[in-house]
Short mmCIF file of N, CA and C and ligand atoms in Angstrom, two decimals:
data_model
loop_
_atom_site.label_atom_id
_atom_site.label_comp_id
_atom_site.label_asym_id
_atom_site.label_seq_id
_atom_site.Cartn_x
_atom_site.Cartn_y
_atom_site.Cartn_z
N UNK A 255 105.38 91.34 197.96
CA UNK A 255 106.41 91.79 197.12
C UNK A 255 107.78 90.65 196.77
N UNK A 256 108.02 90.63 195.39
CA UNK A 256 108.93 89.47 195.26
C UNK A 256 110.30 90.11 195.26
N UNK A 257 110.95 89.29 195.68
CA UNK A 257 112.39 89.67 196.07
C UNK A 257 113.69 88.63 195.30
N UNK A 258 114.55 89.30 194.83
CA UNK A 258 115.28 88.26 194.04
C UNK A 258 116.87 88.43 194.58
N UNK A 259 117.81 87.49 194.03
CA UNK A 259 119.22 87.47 194.52
C UNK A 259 119.97 87.30 193.40
N UNK A 260 120.78 88.40 193.02
CA UNK A 260 121.72 88.45 191.97
C UNK A 260 123.00 88.71 192.37
N UNK A 261 124.03 87.57 192.18
CA UNK A 261 125.20 87.38 192.68
C UNK A 261 125.19 87.44 194.12
N UNK A 262 125.49 88.28 194.98
CA UNK A 262 125.25 88.40 196.35
C UNK A 262 124.21 89.43 196.99
N UNK A 263 123.51 89.98 195.93
CA UNK A 263 122.71 90.97 196.54
C UNK A 263 121.19 90.63 196.19
N UNK A 264 120.66 91.28 197.26
CA UNK A 264 119.26 91.23 196.99
C UNK A 264 118.27 92.65 196.52
N UNK A 265 117.52 92.10 195.44
CA UNK A 265 116.69 93.44 195.11
C UNK A 265 115.22 92.92 195.25
N UNK A 266 114.27 93.96 195.14
CA UNK A 266 113.07 93.95 195.41
C UNK A 266 112.57 94.29 194.08
N UNK A 267 111.06 94.07 193.84
CA UNK A 267 110.13 94.61 192.87
C UNK A 267 109.89 96.25 193.07
N UNK A 268 110.27 96.72 191.95
CA UNK A 268 110.01 98.36 192.07
C UNK A 268 109.26 98.85 191.04
N UNK A 269 109.22 98.40 189.81
CA UNK A 269 108.50 98.89 188.65
C UNK A 269 107.77 97.71 188.10
N UNK A 270 106.41 97.77 187.68
CA UNK A 270 105.94 96.56 186.92
C UNK A 270 106.08 96.50 185.47
N UNK A 271 105.97 95.77 184.88
CA UNK A 271 105.97 95.72 183.46
C UNK A 271 104.98 96.31 182.83
N UNK A 272 103.60 96.48 183.51
CA UNK A 272 102.54 97.28 183.03
C UNK A 272 102.95 98.71 183.03
N UNK A 273 103.57 99.15 183.96
CA UNK A 273 103.99 100.53 184.27
C UNK A 273 105.11 100.79 183.15
N UNK A 274 105.96 99.87 183.00
CA UNK A 274 107.01 100.00 182.02
C UNK A 274 106.41 100.30 180.39
N UNK A 275 105.32 99.37 180.11
CA UNK A 275 104.92 99.51 178.62
C UNK A 275 104.08 100.71 178.64
N UNK A 276 103.38 101.09 179.73
CA UNK A 276 102.42 102.40 179.40
C UNK A 276 103.60 103.58 179.43
N UNK A 277 104.49 103.60 179.91
CA UNK A 277 105.70 104.72 179.84
C UNK A 277 106.17 104.85 178.50
N UNK A 278 106.60 103.40 178.20
CA UNK A 278 107.20 103.36 176.67
C UNK A 278 105.88 104.04 175.67
N UNK A 279 104.60 103.64 175.91
CA UNK A 279 103.48 104.08 174.85
C UNK A 279 103.67 105.49 174.83
N UNK A 280 103.79 106.14 175.94
CA UNK A 280 103.76 107.82 176.07
C UNK A 280 104.91 108.36 175.00
N UNK A 281 106.16 107.67 175.28
CA UNK A 281 107.33 108.07 174.65
C UNK A 281 106.91 107.88 172.98
N UNK A 282 106.55 106.70 172.65
CA UNK A 282 105.96 106.38 171.33
C UNK A 282 105.23 107.27 170.74
N UNK A 283 104.37 107.76 171.40
CA UNK A 283 103.35 108.75 171.03
C UNK A 283 103.85 109.99 170.84
N UNK A 284 104.69 110.46 171.62
CA UNK A 284 105.62 111.85 171.41
C UNK A 284 106.22 111.79 170.00
N UNK A 285 106.99 110.55 169.95
CA UNK A 285 108.00 110.57 168.84
C UNK A 285 107.18 110.34 167.55
N UNK A 286 105.99 109.71 167.78
CA UNK A 286 105.14 109.77 166.07
C UNK A 286 104.60 111.00 165.92
N UNK A 287 104.36 111.75 166.80
CA UNK A 287 104.05 113.08 166.48
C UNK A 287 105.10 113.97 165.91
N UNK A 288 106.18 113.99 166.93
CA UNK A 288 107.28 114.90 166.71
C UNK A 288 107.81 114.78 165.33
N UNK A 289 108.23 113.47 164.95
CA UNK A 289 108.61 113.11 163.76
C UNK A 289 107.64 112.66 162.33
N UNK A 290 106.49 113.08 162.56
CA UNK A 290 105.51 112.88 161.32
C UNK A 290 106.38 113.61 159.89
N UNK A 291 106.29 112.72 158.97
CA UNK A 291 106.72 113.21 157.71
C UNK A 291 108.36 113.11 157.88
N UNK A 292 108.74 112.56 159.00
CA UNK A 292 110.47 112.50 158.82
C UNK A 292 110.68 111.22 158.94
N UNK A 293 111.94 110.50 158.79
CA UNK A 293 112.38 109.15 158.61
C UNK A 293 113.43 108.98 159.43
N UNK A 294 113.30 108.77 160.95
CA UNK A 294 114.52 108.86 161.74
C UNK A 294 115.28 107.90 161.70
N UNK A 295 116.47 108.02 162.01
CA UNK A 295 117.21 106.84 162.58
C UNK A 295 117.46 106.51 163.87
N UNK A 296 116.84 105.18 164.40
CA UNK A 296 117.23 105.15 165.79
C UNK A 296 118.49 104.47 166.06
N UNK A 297 118.97 104.90 166.90
CA UNK A 297 120.36 103.98 167.53
C UNK A 297 120.29 103.44 168.67
N UNK A 298 119.95 102.21 168.66
CA UNK A 298 120.00 101.76 170.09
C UNK A 298 121.40 101.31 170.80
N UNK A 299 121.69 101.48 171.93
CA UNK A 299 123.17 101.49 172.61
C UNK A 299 123.11 99.99 173.32
N UNK A 300 123.85 99.26 172.77
CA UNK A 300 123.88 98.01 173.30
C UNK A 300 124.86 97.91 174.76
N UNK A 301 124.68 97.11 175.83
CA UNK A 301 123.63 95.88 175.70
C UNK A 301 122.21 96.46 176.23
N UNK A 302 122.46 97.40 176.98
CA UNK A 302 121.19 97.54 178.08
C UNK A 302 119.80 97.89 177.35
N UNK A 303 119.99 98.68 176.04
CA UNK A 303 118.83 99.11 175.41
C UNK A 303 117.83 98.00 174.84
N UNK A 304 118.21 96.67 174.79
CA UNK A 304 117.93 96.01 173.66
C UNK A 304 116.31 95.48 173.89
N UNK A 305 115.76 95.52 175.07
CA UNK A 305 114.07 95.48 175.44
C UNK A 305 113.62 96.69 174.91
N UNK A 306 114.04 97.68 175.31
CA UNK A 306 113.54 98.99 175.42
C UNK A 306 113.45 99.28 173.89
N UNK A 307 114.16 98.95 172.93
CA UNK A 307 114.28 99.09 171.50
C UNK A 307 112.94 98.25 171.22
N UNK A 308 113.09 97.07 171.48
CA UNK A 308 112.19 96.17 170.99
C UNK A 308 110.61 96.72 171.08
N UNK A 309 110.66 97.10 172.52
CA UNK A 309 109.08 97.51 172.84
C UNK A 309 108.69 98.80 172.35
N UNK A 310 109.66 99.75 172.27
CA UNK A 310 109.53 100.90 171.55
C UNK A 310 109.02 101.06 170.07
N UNK A 311 109.92 100.16 169.37
CA UNK A 311 109.83 100.16 167.88
C UNK A 311 108.77 99.56 167.38
N UNK A 312 107.99 98.80 168.04
CA UNK A 312 106.78 98.45 167.81
C UNK A 312 105.76 99.11 168.12
N UNK A 313 105.80 100.36 168.67
CA UNK A 313 104.77 101.16 168.90
C UNK A 313 105.12 102.59 167.95
N UNK A 314 106.00 102.50 167.08
CA UNK A 314 106.40 103.43 166.31
C UNK A 314 105.70 103.42 164.86
N UNK A 315 104.89 104.05 164.64
CA UNK A 315 104.43 103.87 163.16
C UNK A 315 104.84 104.75 161.99
N UNK A 316 106.20 105.26 162.17
CA UNK A 316 106.70 106.02 161.14
C UNK A 316 107.73 105.27 160.28
N UNK A 317 107.71 105.64 158.81
CA UNK A 317 109.13 105.07 158.27
C UNK A 317 110.21 105.25 158.98
N UNK A 318 111.20 104.28 159.37
CA UNK A 318 112.25 104.53 160.27
C UNK A 318 113.25 103.55 159.70
N UNK A 319 114.27 103.79 160.39
CA UNK A 319 115.32 102.83 160.31
C UNK A 319 116.09 102.57 161.71
N UNK A 320 116.65 101.31 162.27
CA UNK A 320 117.09 101.02 163.50
C UNK A 320 118.52 100.37 163.03
N UNK A 321 119.22 100.82 164.22
CA UNK A 321 120.74 100.30 164.27
C UNK A 321 121.16 100.28 165.79
N UNK A 322 122.19 99.57 165.97
CA UNK A 322 122.84 99.25 167.13
C UNK A 322 124.16 99.83 167.23
N UNK A 323 124.68 100.26 168.55
CA UNK A 323 125.82 100.72 168.55
C UNK A 323 126.32 100.10 170.13
N UNK A 324 127.49 99.97 170.03
CA UNK A 324 128.09 99.43 171.27
C UNK A 324 129.35 100.47 171.94
N UNK A 325 129.32 100.57 172.85
CA UNK A 325 130.50 101.65 173.57
C UNK A 325 131.54 100.67 174.02
N UNK A 326 132.99 100.90 173.66
CA UNK A 326 133.65 99.65 173.86
C UNK A 326 134.78 101.00 174.82
N UNK A 327 135.15 100.27 175.98
CA UNK A 327 135.97 101.31 177.03
C UNK A 327 137.28 100.25 177.04
N UNK A 328 138.35 101.14 176.60
CA UNK A 328 139.65 100.35 176.81
C UNK A 328 140.66 101.57 177.55
N UNK A 329 141.76 100.74 178.07
CA UNK A 329 142.68 101.70 178.54
C UNK A 329 143.58 102.61 177.55
N UNK A 330 143.57 103.49 177.40
CA UNK A 330 144.51 104.30 176.19
C UNK A 330 146.23 104.08 176.60
N UNK A 331 146.82 104.01 175.64
CA UNK A 331 148.24 103.90 175.70
C UNK A 331 149.05 105.11 176.33
N UNK A 332 148.34 106.08 176.44
CA UNK A 332 148.57 107.51 177.01
C UNK A 332 148.31 107.31 178.60
N UNK A 333 148.69 108.40 179.34
CA UNK A 333 148.26 108.21 180.66
C UNK A 333 146.77 108.67 181.08
N UNK A 334 146.07 109.14 180.04
CA UNK A 334 144.62 109.56 180.41
C UNK A 334 143.72 108.44 180.99
N UNK A 335 144.28 107.10 180.74
CA UNK A 335 143.11 106.09 181.31
C UNK A 335 142.28 105.80 180.52
N UNK A 336 141.05 105.64 180.86
CA UNK A 336 139.78 105.10 180.11
C UNK A 336 139.66 106.08 178.82
N UNK A 337 139.37 105.36 177.84
CA UNK A 337 138.99 105.84 176.54
C UNK A 337 137.63 105.18 176.10
N UNK A 338 136.82 105.95 175.72
CA UNK A 338 135.65 105.33 175.36
C UNK A 338 135.31 105.80 173.72
N UNK A 339 135.08 104.52 173.03
CA UNK A 339 134.93 104.78 171.68
C UNK A 339 133.39 103.85 171.29
N UNK A 340 132.59 104.58 170.19
CA UNK A 340 131.51 104.06 169.49
C UNK A 340 131.87 103.07 168.44
N UNK A 341 131.46 102.02 168.50
CA UNK A 341 131.41 101.15 167.55
C UNK A 341 130.43 100.41 166.96
N UNK A 342 130.55 100.57 165.62
CA UNK A 342 129.23 99.60 165.03
C UNK A 342 128.37 100.83 163.97
N UNK A 343 128.80 102.01 163.89
CA UNK A 343 128.18 102.90 163.24
C UNK A 343 128.49 102.67 161.96
N UNK A 344 127.88 102.23 161.07
CA UNK A 344 128.29 101.93 159.66
C UNK A 344 127.33 102.78 158.71
N UNK A 345 126.14 103.45 159.10
CA UNK A 345 125.41 104.09 158.14
C UNK A 345 125.99 105.64 158.16
N UNK A 346 125.63 106.36 156.99
CA UNK A 346 125.98 107.48 156.93
C UNK A 346 124.95 108.50 157.48
N UNK A 347 125.12 109.42 158.46
CA UNK A 347 124.27 109.78 159.19
C UNK A 347 124.39 111.21 158.79
N UNK A 348 124.78 111.88 157.95
CA UNK A 348 124.45 113.34 157.10
C UNK A 348 123.36 113.40 157.06
N UNK A 349 122.27 114.37 157.20
CA UNK A 349 121.13 114.74 156.84
C UNK A 349 119.94 113.92 157.86
N UNK A 350 120.46 112.89 158.62
CA UNK A 350 119.47 112.18 159.08
C UNK A 350 119.07 112.59 160.45
N UNK A 351 118.05 112.33 160.72
CA UNK A 351 117.11 112.83 162.17
C UNK A 351 117.50 111.62 163.11
N UNK A 352 118.51 111.67 164.20
CA UNK A 352 119.17 110.47 165.08
C UNK A 352 118.20 110.49 165.99
N UNK A 353 117.92 109.56 166.33
CA UNK A 353 117.25 109.35 167.96
C UNK A 353 118.13 108.27 168.82
N UNK A 354 118.93 108.63 169.84
CA UNK A 354 119.41 107.60 170.48
C UNK A 354 118.60 106.77 171.37
N UNK A 355 118.81 105.81 171.71
CA UNK A 355 117.96 104.83 172.53
C UNK A 355 118.96 104.45 173.79
N UNK A 356 118.60 104.63 174.91
CA UNK A 356 119.41 104.04 176.04
C UNK A 356 118.56 103.55 176.98
N UNK A 357 118.93 102.79 177.72
CA UNK A 357 118.03 102.05 179.21
C UNK A 357 118.01 103.04 180.17
N UNK A 358 119.31 103.69 180.56
CA UNK A 358 119.37 104.47 181.74
C UNK A 358 120.29 105.70 181.54
N UNK A 359 120.03 106.78 181.79
CA UNK A 359 120.71 108.19 181.88
C UNK A 359 120.74 108.50 183.31
N UNK A 360 122.29 108.09 184.03
CA UNK A 360 122.61 108.51 185.27
C UNK A 360 123.01 109.60 185.32
N UNK A 361 124.42 109.67 185.72
CA UNK A 361 125.37 111.09 185.67
C UNK A 361 125.32 111.81 184.41
N UNK A 362 125.22 110.90 182.89
CA UNK A 362 124.88 111.42 181.79
C UNK A 362 126.18 111.51 181.16
N UNK A 363 127.36 111.02 181.80
CA UNK A 363 128.61 110.90 181.02
C UNK A 363 128.67 110.09 180.10
N UNK A 364 128.02 109.09 179.90
CA UNK A 364 127.83 108.04 178.69
C UNK A 364 127.10 108.87 177.50
N UNK A 365 125.99 109.41 177.70
CA UNK A 365 125.37 109.85 176.80
C UNK A 365 125.93 110.98 176.36
N UNK A 366 126.95 111.83 176.92
CA UNK A 366 127.68 112.86 176.63
C UNK A 366 128.85 112.54 175.52
N UNK A 367 129.28 111.35 175.87
CA UNK A 367 130.30 110.80 175.22
C UNK A 367 129.86 110.31 173.68
N UNK A 368 128.74 109.80 173.75
CA UNK A 368 127.91 109.04 172.58
C UNK A 368 127.69 110.51 171.92
N UNK A 369 127.14 111.36 172.33
CA UNK A 369 126.70 112.51 171.68
C UNK A 369 127.86 113.25 171.00
N UNK A 370 128.90 113.47 171.75
CA UNK A 370 130.20 113.95 170.95
C UNK A 370 130.61 113.13 169.86
N UNK A 371 130.83 111.68 170.14
CA UNK A 371 131.16 111.10 168.71
C UNK A 371 130.36 110.97 167.61
N UNK A 372 129.00 111.52 167.72
CA UNK A 372 128.00 111.42 166.80
C UNK A 372 128.00 113.08 166.09
N UNK A 373 128.38 114.10 167.08
CA UNK A 373 128.16 115.23 166.37
C UNK A 373 129.19 115.68 165.59
N UNK A 374 129.02 116.64 164.93
CA UNK A 374 130.04 116.89 163.49
C UNK A 374 130.07 116.03 162.36
N UNK A 375 129.17 114.97 162.41
CA UNK A 375 129.08 114.11 161.33
C UNK A 375 127.92 114.44 160.38
N UNK A 376 127.25 115.70 160.68
CA UNK A 376 126.25 116.16 159.75
C UNK A 376 125.05 115.70 159.81
N UNK A 377 124.57 115.38 161.06
CA UNK A 377 123.41 114.68 161.41
C UNK A 377 122.27 116.12 161.21
N UNK A 378 121.10 115.94 160.77
CA UNK A 378 120.37 117.05 160.76
C UNK A 378 119.83 117.33 162.33
N UNK A 379 119.53 116.34 163.37
CA UNK A 379 118.89 116.33 164.38
C UNK A 379 119.42 114.91 165.34
N UNK A 380 119.80 115.48 166.35
CA UNK A 380 120.24 114.28 167.42
C UNK A 380 119.42 114.31 168.78
N UNK A 381 118.43 113.53 169.06
CA UNK A 381 117.97 113.42 170.20
C UNK A 381 117.89 112.30 171.24
N UNK A 382 117.86 112.31 172.30
CA UNK A 382 117.93 110.81 173.21
C UNK A 382 116.63 110.44 173.64
N UNK A 383 116.21 109.21 173.78
CA UNK A 383 115.08 109.00 174.36
C UNK A 383 115.56 107.60 175.17
N UNK A 384 115.41 107.69 176.53
CA UNK A 384 115.91 106.87 177.54
C UNK A 384 114.71 106.25 178.50
N UNK A 385 114.83 104.76 178.67
CA UNK A 385 113.64 104.52 179.37
C UNK A 385 113.59 105.13 180.70
N UNK A 386 114.89 105.14 181.27
CA UNK A 386 114.97 105.54 182.78
C UNK A 386 115.73 106.86 183.04
N UNK A 387 115.54 107.53 183.85
CA UNK A 387 116.24 108.92 183.90
C UNK A 387 116.24 109.19 185.43
N UNK A 388 117.76 109.56 185.78
CA UNK A 388 117.87 109.76 187.37
C UNK A 388 118.23 111.30 187.31
N UNK A 389 117.07 112.20 187.65
CA UNK A 389 117.39 113.67 187.50
C UNK A 389 118.30 114.06 188.55
N UNK A 390 118.46 113.23 189.85
CA UNK A 390 119.48 113.84 190.73
C UNK A 390 120.60 113.46 190.54
N UNK A 391 120.84 112.72 189.55
CA UNK A 391 122.41 112.15 189.55
C UNK A 391 123.14 113.08 188.25
N UNK A 392 122.14 113.63 187.28
CA UNK A 392 122.48 114.09 186.19
C UNK A 392 123.21 115.36 186.14
N UNK A 393 124.38 115.38 185.46
CA UNK A 393 125.66 116.15 185.59
C UNK A 393 125.53 117.22 184.21
N UNK A 394 125.05 117.02 183.18
CA UNK A 394 125.07 117.59 181.95
C UNK A 394 124.14 118.51 181.64
N UNK A 395 124.57 119.39 180.78
CA UNK A 395 123.70 120.53 180.11
C UNK A 395 122.59 120.14 179.30
N UNK A 396 122.99 119.10 178.53
CA UNK A 396 122.25 118.47 177.31
C UNK A 396 121.03 118.15 177.75
N UNK A 397 119.97 118.81 177.37
CA UNK A 397 118.59 118.09 177.48
C UNK A 397 118.16 116.90 177.06
N UNK A 398 117.69 115.82 177.81
CA UNK A 398 117.13 114.46 177.62
C UNK A 398 115.60 114.89 176.87
N UNK A 399 115.42 115.01 175.70
CA UNK A 399 114.27 114.96 175.26
C UNK A 399 113.13 114.13 175.83
N UNK A 400 112.95 112.79 175.76
CA UNK A 400 112.16 111.68 175.90
C UNK A 400 112.75 110.82 177.09
N UNK A 401 112.09 111.14 178.04
CA UNK A 401 112.38 110.15 179.27
C UNK A 401 111.17 109.20 179.80
N UNK A 402 110.94 107.93 179.65
CA UNK A 402 109.76 106.98 179.82
C UNK A 402 109.67 107.23 181.35
N UNK A 403 110.65 107.12 182.29
CA UNK A 403 110.20 107.03 183.67
C UNK A 403 111.46 108.19 184.17
N UNK A 404 111.19 108.35 185.47
CA UNK A 404 112.35 109.08 186.28
C UNK A 404 112.30 108.40 187.59
N UNK A 405 113.42 108.27 188.13
CA UNK A 405 113.54 107.31 189.42
C UNK A 405 114.79 108.03 189.91
N UNK A 406 114.60 107.37 191.19
CA UNK A 406 115.75 107.91 192.23
C UNK A 406 117.39 107.60 192.14
N UNK A 407 118.25 107.88 192.74
CA UNK A 407 119.51 107.38 192.53
C UNK A 407 119.81 105.81 193.05
N UNK A 408 118.79 105.30 193.48
CA UNK A 408 119.20 103.81 193.70
C UNK A 408 119.66 103.03 192.75
N UNK A 409 120.35 101.83 192.97
CA UNK A 409 120.79 101.00 191.75
C UNK A 409 119.47 99.99 191.59
N UNK A 410 119.31 99.97 190.06
CA UNK A 410 118.29 99.23 189.57
C UNK A 410 118.86 98.17 188.72
N UNK A 411 117.75 97.01 188.43
CA UNK A 411 118.14 95.93 187.59
C UNK A 411 116.81 95.57 186.98
N UNK A 412 116.91 94.74 185.89
CA UNK A 412 115.93 94.40 185.19
C UNK A 412 115.34 95.11 183.55
N UNK A 413 114.86 94.34 183.04
CA UNK A 413 114.68 95.11 181.72
C UNK A 413 115.55 95.76 180.87
N UNK A 414 116.63 95.06 180.68
CA UNK A 414 117.82 95.57 179.92
C UNK A 414 119.04 95.67 180.92
N UNK A 415 118.46 96.44 182.32
CA UNK A 415 119.65 96.78 183.12
C UNK A 415 120.48 95.60 183.92
N UNK A 416 121.71 95.58 183.92
CA UNK A 416 122.33 94.43 184.77
C UNK A 416 122.95 94.96 185.97
N UNK A 417 123.09 93.77 186.68
CA UNK A 417 124.24 93.96 187.93
C UNK A 417 125.14 93.05 187.57
N UNK A 418 126.34 93.43 187.39
CA UNK A 418 127.49 92.45 186.77
C UNK A 418 127.24 91.51 185.95
N UNK A 419 126.27 91.90 184.83
CA UNK A 419 125.91 91.04 183.84
C UNK A 419 124.60 90.05 184.14
N UNK A 420 124.06 90.14 185.34
CA UNK A 420 122.97 89.35 185.70
C UNK A 420 121.85 90.41 185.62
N UNK A 421 120.74 89.78 185.34
CA UNK A 421 119.26 90.44 185.61
C UNK A 421 118.51 91.17 184.19
N UNK A 422 119.51 91.16 183.33
CA UNK A 422 118.86 91.62 182.08
C UNK A 422 117.55 91.52 181.67
N UNK A 423 117.28 89.99 181.59
CA UNK A 423 116.44 89.44 181.08
C UNK A 423 115.10 89.47 182.02
N UNK A 424 115.00 90.14 183.03
CA UNK A 424 113.87 90.18 183.95
C UNK A 424 112.79 91.41 183.45
N UNK A 425 111.63 91.08 183.39
CA UNK A 425 110.54 91.66 182.46
C UNK A 425 110.13 92.85 183.42
N UNK A 426 110.14 92.92 184.89
CA UNK A 426 110.17 93.94 185.76
C UNK A 426 111.41 94.46 186.02
N UNK A 427 111.01 96.07 186.55
CA UNK A 427 112.66 96.61 187.25
C UNK A 427 112.72 96.41 188.59
N UNK A 428 113.86 96.09 189.13
CA UNK A 428 113.91 95.72 190.84
C UNK A 428 115.07 96.79 191.17
N UNK A 429 114.87 97.08 192.25
CA UNK A 429 115.77 97.99 193.25
C UNK A 429 116.35 97.28 194.27
N UNK A 430 117.73 97.81 194.78
CA UNK A 430 118.48 97.25 195.52
C UNK A 430 118.22 97.10 196.74
N UNK A 431 117.98 96.07 197.64
CA UNK A 431 117.51 96.12 199.10
C UNK A 431 118.41 96.38 199.82
N UNK A 432 118.51 97.81 200.42
CA UNK A 432 119.37 98.08 201.32
C UNK A 432 119.45 97.56 202.81
N UNK A 433 118.22 97.03 203.11
CA UNK A 433 117.93 96.68 204.51
C UNK A 433 118.50 95.59 204.94
P1 IMP B 184 126.13 107.39 183.23
O1 IMP B 184 127.31 107.30 182.46
O2 IMP B 184 126.42 107.84 184.71
O3 IMP B 184 124.93 108.28 182.76
O4 IMP B 184 125.59 105.97 183.51
C1 IMP B 184 125.25 105.24 182.44
C2 IMP B 184 125.44 103.46 182.65
O5 IMP B 184 125.97 103.43 183.88
C3 IMP B 184 124.18 103.02 181.94
O6 IMP B 184 124.33 102.94 180.67
C4 IMP B 184 124.30 101.75 182.75
O7 IMP B 184 125.17 100.76 182.09
C5 IMP B 184 125.08 102.06 183.93
N1 IMP B 184 123.91 102.60 185.04
C6 IMP B 184 123.73 103.57 185.73
N2 IMP B 184 122.39 103.33 186.73
C7 IMP B 184 122.50 102.16 186.74
C8 IMP B 184 121.60 101.25 187.48
O8 IMP B 184 120.72 101.83 188.15
N3 IMP B 184 121.53 99.66 187.41
C9 IMP B 184 122.01 99.41 186.18
N4 IMP B 184 123.06 100.06 185.68
C10 IMP B 184 123.36 101.36 185.61
MG1 MG B 185 124.03 101.10 179.56
#
């Protein structure tokens, strides 16, 4: 089994590129069926979703659009601490069927804040498709409609996911080596 080192930590191979590809094909097939005769607007959340978006979209046979958003976190001037803001949304989303594309949904706090920023802008529908889902960590009520792969709570890297900036380019997914 292949082991890699990123910064000071060891990771071992966990999910192969073939498994990732098959799981993405399942999600693409579901979306192709569910959005027949619709023209969805996919919204990829940077940076982590870039490979998932590229591989998923090549399996989508619908008329569709794709745009990318970024979450910028900054410390507010008030006492409330961290504020999260969605940047890069230039499209008019009123009446559109949105599909948010994420690399991973863990506690769900991030997707919840994205959902809140997008709701109230007149979209016809908003769904989430995530490459990875951590069911035992998820704390939100909002259902995640499309989950390519369910994983445990361990820290993962590769295929878009990073450990302190490194590892996004790896074609397989690796799990932190605790031993
Ligand atoms: P959440 O807000 O707890 O759902 O976490 C979302 C964000 O935390 C993701 O978009 C990732 O950037 C990061 N994250 C959560 N779990 C992992 C992991 O296992 N590896 C790398 N990043 C992760
Ligand atoms: Mg992310």
